[in-house]
mmCIF file of C-alpha atoms in Angstrom:
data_model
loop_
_atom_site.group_PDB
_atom_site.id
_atom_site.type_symbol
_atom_site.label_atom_id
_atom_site.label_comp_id
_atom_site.label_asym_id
_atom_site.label_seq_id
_atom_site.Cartn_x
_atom_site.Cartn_y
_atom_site.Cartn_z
ATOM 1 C CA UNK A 1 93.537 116.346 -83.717
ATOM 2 C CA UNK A 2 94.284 117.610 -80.366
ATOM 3 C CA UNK A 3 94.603 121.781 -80.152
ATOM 4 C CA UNK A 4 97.397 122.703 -77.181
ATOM 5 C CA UNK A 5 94.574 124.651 -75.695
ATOM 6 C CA UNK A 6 92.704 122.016 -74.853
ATOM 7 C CA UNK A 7 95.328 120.451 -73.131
ATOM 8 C CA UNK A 8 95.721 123.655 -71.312
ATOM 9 C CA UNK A 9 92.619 124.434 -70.459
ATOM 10 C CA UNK A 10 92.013 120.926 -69.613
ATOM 11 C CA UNK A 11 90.094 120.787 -66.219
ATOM 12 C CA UNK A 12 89.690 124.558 -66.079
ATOM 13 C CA UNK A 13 85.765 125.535 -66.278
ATOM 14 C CA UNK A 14 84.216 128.393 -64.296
ATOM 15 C CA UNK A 15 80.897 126.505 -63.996
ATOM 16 C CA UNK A 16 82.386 123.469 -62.928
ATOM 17 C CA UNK A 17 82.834 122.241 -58.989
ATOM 18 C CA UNK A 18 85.416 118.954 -58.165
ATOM 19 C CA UNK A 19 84.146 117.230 -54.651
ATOM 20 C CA UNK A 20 86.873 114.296 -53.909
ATOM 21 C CA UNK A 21 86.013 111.683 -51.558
ATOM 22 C CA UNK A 22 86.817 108.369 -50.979
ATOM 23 C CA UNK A 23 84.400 105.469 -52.588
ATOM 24 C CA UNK A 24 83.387 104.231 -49.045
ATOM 25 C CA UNK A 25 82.116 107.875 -48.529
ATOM 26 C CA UNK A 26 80.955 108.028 -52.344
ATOM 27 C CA UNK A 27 78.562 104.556 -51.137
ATOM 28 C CA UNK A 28 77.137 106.616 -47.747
ATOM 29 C CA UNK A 29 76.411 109.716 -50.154
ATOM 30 C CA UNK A 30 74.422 107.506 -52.919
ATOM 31 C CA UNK A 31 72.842 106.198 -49.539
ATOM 32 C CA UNK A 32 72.319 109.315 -48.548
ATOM 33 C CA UNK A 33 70.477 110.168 -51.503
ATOM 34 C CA UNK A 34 73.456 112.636 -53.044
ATOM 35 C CA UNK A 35 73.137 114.821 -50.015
ATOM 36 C CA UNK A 36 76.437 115.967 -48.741
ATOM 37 C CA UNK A 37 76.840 116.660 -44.753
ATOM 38 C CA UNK A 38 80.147 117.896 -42.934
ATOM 39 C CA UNK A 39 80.012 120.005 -39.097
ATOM 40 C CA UNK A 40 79.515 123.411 -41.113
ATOM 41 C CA UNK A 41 80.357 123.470 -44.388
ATOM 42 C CA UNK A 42 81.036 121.408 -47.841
ATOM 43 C CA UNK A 43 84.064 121.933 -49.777
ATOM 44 C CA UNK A 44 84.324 121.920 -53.365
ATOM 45 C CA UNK A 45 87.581 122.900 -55.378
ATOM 46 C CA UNK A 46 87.945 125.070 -58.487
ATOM 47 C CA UNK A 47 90.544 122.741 -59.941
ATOM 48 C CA UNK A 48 89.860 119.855 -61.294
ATOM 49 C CA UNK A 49 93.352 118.060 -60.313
ATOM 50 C CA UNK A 50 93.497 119.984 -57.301
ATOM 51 C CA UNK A 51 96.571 117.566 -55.277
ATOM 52 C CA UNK A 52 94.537 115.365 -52.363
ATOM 53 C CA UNK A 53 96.645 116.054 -49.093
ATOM 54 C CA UNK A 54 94.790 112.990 -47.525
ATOM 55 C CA UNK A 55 94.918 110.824 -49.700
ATOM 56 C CA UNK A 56 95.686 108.929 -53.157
ATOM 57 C CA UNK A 57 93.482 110.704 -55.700
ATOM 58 C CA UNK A 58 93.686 107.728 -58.268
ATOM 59 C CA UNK A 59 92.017 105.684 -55.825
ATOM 60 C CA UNK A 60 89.512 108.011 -54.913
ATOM 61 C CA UNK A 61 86.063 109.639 -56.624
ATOM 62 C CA UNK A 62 85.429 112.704 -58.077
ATOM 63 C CA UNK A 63 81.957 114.198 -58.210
ATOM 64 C CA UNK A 64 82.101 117.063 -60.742
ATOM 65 C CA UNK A 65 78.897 119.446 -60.135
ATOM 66 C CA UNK A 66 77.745 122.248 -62.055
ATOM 67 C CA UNK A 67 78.213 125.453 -60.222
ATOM 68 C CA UNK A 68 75.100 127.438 -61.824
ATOM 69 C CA UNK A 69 72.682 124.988 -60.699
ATOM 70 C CA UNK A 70 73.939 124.957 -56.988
ATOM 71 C CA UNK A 71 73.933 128.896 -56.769
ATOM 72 C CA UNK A 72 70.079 128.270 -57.672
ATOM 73 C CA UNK A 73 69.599 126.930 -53.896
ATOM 74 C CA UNK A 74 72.757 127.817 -51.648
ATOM 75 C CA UNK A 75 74.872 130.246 -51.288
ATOM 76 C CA UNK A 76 78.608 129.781 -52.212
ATOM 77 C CA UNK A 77 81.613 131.198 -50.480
ATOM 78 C CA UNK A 78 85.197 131.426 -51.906
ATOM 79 C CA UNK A 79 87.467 130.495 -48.634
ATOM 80 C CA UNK A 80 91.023 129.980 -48.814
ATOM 81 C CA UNK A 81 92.386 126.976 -46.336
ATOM 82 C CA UNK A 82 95.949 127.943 -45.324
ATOM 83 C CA UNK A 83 98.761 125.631 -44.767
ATOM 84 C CA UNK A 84 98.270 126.085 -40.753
ATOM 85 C CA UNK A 85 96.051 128.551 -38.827
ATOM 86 C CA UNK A 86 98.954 130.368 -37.234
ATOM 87 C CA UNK A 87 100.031 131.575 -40.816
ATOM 88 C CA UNK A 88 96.638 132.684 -41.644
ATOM 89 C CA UNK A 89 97.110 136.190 -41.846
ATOM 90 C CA UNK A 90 99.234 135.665 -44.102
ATOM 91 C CA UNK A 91 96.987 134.709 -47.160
ATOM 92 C CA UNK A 92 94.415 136.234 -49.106
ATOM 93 C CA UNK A 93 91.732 134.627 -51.171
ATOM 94 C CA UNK A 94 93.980 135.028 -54.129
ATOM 95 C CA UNK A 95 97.465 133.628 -53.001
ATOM 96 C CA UNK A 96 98.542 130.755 -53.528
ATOM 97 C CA UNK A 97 101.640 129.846 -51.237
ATOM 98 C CA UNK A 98 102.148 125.944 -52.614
ATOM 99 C CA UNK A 99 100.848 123.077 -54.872
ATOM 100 C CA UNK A 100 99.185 122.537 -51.222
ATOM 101 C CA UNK A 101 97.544 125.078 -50.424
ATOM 102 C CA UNK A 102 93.655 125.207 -51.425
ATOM 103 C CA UNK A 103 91.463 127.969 -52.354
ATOM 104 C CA UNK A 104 87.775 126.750 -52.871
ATOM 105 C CA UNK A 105 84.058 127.244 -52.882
ATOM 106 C CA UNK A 106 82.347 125.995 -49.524
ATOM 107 C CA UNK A 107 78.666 125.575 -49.057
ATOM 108 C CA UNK A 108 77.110 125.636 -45.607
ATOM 109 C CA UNK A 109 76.134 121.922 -44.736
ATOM 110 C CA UNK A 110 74.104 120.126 -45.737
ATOM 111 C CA UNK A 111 74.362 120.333 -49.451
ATOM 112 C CA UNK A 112 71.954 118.474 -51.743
ATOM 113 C CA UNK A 113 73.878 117.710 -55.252
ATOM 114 C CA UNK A 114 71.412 115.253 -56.897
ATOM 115 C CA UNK A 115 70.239 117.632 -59.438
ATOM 116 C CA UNK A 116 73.373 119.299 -59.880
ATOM 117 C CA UNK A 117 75.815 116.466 -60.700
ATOM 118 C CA UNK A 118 77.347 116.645 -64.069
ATOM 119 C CA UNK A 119 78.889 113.268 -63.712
ATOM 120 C CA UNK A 120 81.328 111.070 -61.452
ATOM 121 C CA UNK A 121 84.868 109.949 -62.101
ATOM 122 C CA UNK A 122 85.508 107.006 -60.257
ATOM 123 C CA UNK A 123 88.966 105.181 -60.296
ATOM 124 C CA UNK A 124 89.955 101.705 -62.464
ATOM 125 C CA UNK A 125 88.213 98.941 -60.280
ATOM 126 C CA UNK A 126 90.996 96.591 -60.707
ATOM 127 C CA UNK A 127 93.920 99.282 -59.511
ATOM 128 C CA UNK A 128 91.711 100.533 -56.539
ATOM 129 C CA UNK A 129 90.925 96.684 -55.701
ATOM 130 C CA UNK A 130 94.415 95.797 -55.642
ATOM 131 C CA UNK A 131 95.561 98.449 -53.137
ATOM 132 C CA UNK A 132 92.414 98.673 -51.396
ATOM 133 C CA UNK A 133 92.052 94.992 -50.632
ATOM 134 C CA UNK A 134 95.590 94.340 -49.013
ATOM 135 C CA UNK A 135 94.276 96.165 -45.948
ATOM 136 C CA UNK A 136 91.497 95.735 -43.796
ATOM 137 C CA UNK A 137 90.044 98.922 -41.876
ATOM 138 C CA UNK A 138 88.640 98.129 -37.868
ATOM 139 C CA UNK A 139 86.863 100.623 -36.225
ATOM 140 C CA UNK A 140 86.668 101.268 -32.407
ATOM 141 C CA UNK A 141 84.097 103.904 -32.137
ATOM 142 C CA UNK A 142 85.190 107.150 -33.281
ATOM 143 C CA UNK A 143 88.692 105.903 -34.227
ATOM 144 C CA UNK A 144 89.604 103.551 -37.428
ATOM 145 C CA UNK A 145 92.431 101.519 -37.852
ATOM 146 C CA UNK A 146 94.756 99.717 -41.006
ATOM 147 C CA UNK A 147 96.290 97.037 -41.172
ATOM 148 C CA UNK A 148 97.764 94.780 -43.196
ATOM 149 C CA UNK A 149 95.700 91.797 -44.757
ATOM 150 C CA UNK A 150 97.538 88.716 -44.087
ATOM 151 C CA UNK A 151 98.001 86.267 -47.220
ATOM 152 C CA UNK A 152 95.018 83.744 -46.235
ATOM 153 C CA UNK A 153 92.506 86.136 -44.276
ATOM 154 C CA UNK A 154 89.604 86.789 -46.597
ATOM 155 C CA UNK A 155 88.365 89.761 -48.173
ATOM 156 C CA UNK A 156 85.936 91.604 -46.202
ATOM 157 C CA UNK A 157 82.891 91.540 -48.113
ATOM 158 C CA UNK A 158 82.032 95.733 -47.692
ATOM 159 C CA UNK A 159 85.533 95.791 -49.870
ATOM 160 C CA UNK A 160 84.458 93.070 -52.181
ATOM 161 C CA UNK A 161 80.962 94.479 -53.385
ATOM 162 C CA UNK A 162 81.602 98.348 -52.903
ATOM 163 C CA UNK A 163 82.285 98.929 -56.280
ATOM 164 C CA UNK A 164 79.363 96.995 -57.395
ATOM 165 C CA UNK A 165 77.335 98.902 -55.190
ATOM 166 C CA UNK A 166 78.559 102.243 -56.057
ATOM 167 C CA UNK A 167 77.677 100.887 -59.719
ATOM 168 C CA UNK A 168 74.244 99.828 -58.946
ATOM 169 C CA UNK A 169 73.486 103.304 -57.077
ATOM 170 C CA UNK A 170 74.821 105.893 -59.667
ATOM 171 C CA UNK A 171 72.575 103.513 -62.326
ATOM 172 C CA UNK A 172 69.595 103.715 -60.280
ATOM 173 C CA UNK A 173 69.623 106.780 -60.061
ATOM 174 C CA UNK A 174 70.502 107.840 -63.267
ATOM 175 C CA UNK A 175 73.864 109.744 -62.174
ATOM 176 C CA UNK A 176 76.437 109.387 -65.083
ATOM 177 C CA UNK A 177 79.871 108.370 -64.291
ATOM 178 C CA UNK A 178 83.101 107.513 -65.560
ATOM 179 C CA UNK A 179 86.437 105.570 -65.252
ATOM 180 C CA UNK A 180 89.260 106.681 -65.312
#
C-alpha cells in the first residue's frame, strides 16, 4: 500500500541533486568519463521534476547524484536563475516567481560525478526513438540545425546506436540506471 506521503514527498530529498541533459550529451559525459564541463559552472536542481525550459524532459536523462558525496570535493552554491537579467533584482534565493523559474545548486566547472552518481533515469527507448529519429541534426561549426527526416532517407547511424551505447557505457562502468 501506497502512504499519501510518499506521493508527496515523492522526488523531494535534501541529499539528492537532478542534472538533466540530453542523451547525446549523456554519451559525451560517459565519454568523458562522468566528468561534467560548462564555461563556469554546473547546474544541478533541487527538484527532481524541476520543468526543462529547453527541452522535452521525457526524452531526456536524468543523472540523480548524491549531494553529501560532492560537498566532499567541491564547493556548492545555491544561485537562483531569474526569468531575465533585467528583473534580477527582483528575486532572492528563496522566491519563486513561476513553475519557470529555477533555484539550484551550481558547482564551479569542471565537476567530476563518477563516484557520486546514485543512478540515471533515462527515457523509454522506443518513445525517444520515435521522436528522435524523424529528424536529423547538421552541424555547421558552432551552429546545429533540424530538420525533418524525409520518408526514405535513412537513419543516421549516431541516432541508431546511441542508446546502445549509452547502455554499454553506464554497464561498463558500473553506473546504475533506470527507465522510465
Amino acid at each position: 500500500m501506497i502512504k499519501l506521503t510518499d506521493l508527496l514527498f515523492e522526488g523531494i530529498n535534501d541529499n539528492y541533486l537532478y542534472h538533466d541533459t540530453s542523451l547525446e550529451n549523456l554519451l559525451e559525459i560517459i565519454k568523458d568519463n562522468f566528468v561534467l564541463e560548462g564555461q563556469e559552472y554546473i547546474s544541478f536542481s533541487r527538484y527532481k521534476n524541476m520543468p526543462n525550459q529547453e527541452s522535452y524532459p521525457e526524452f531526456d536523462a536524468k543523472i540523480v547524484v548524491d549531494k553529501n558525496k560532492l560537498k566532499t570535493k567541491y564547493k556548492i552554491e545555491p544561485y537562483v536563475d531569474p526569468l531575465d537579467d533585467e528583473e534580477e533584482e527582483e528575486y532572492s534565493l528563496y522566491s519563486k516567481q513561476s513553475k519557470w523559474f529555477q533555484a539550484e545548486e551550481r558547482i564551479k566547472s569542471p565537476v567530476d560525478i563518477k563516484n557520486s552518481i546514485i543512478h540515471i533515469e533515462l527515457p523509454n527507448e522506443k518513445i525517444w526513438f520515435d521522436e528522435v529519429s524523424q529528424y536529423i541534426v547538421t552541424s555547421y561549426g558552432n551552429t546545429k540545425s533540424t530538420r525533418l527526416r524525409k520518408k526514405d532517407e535513412p537513419i543516421p547511424v549516431k541516432i541508431k546506436n546511441m542508446f546502445k551505447n549509452i547502455l554499454n557505457g553506464l554497464k561498463k562502468n558500473n553506473i546504475s540506471y533506470k527507465i522510465r
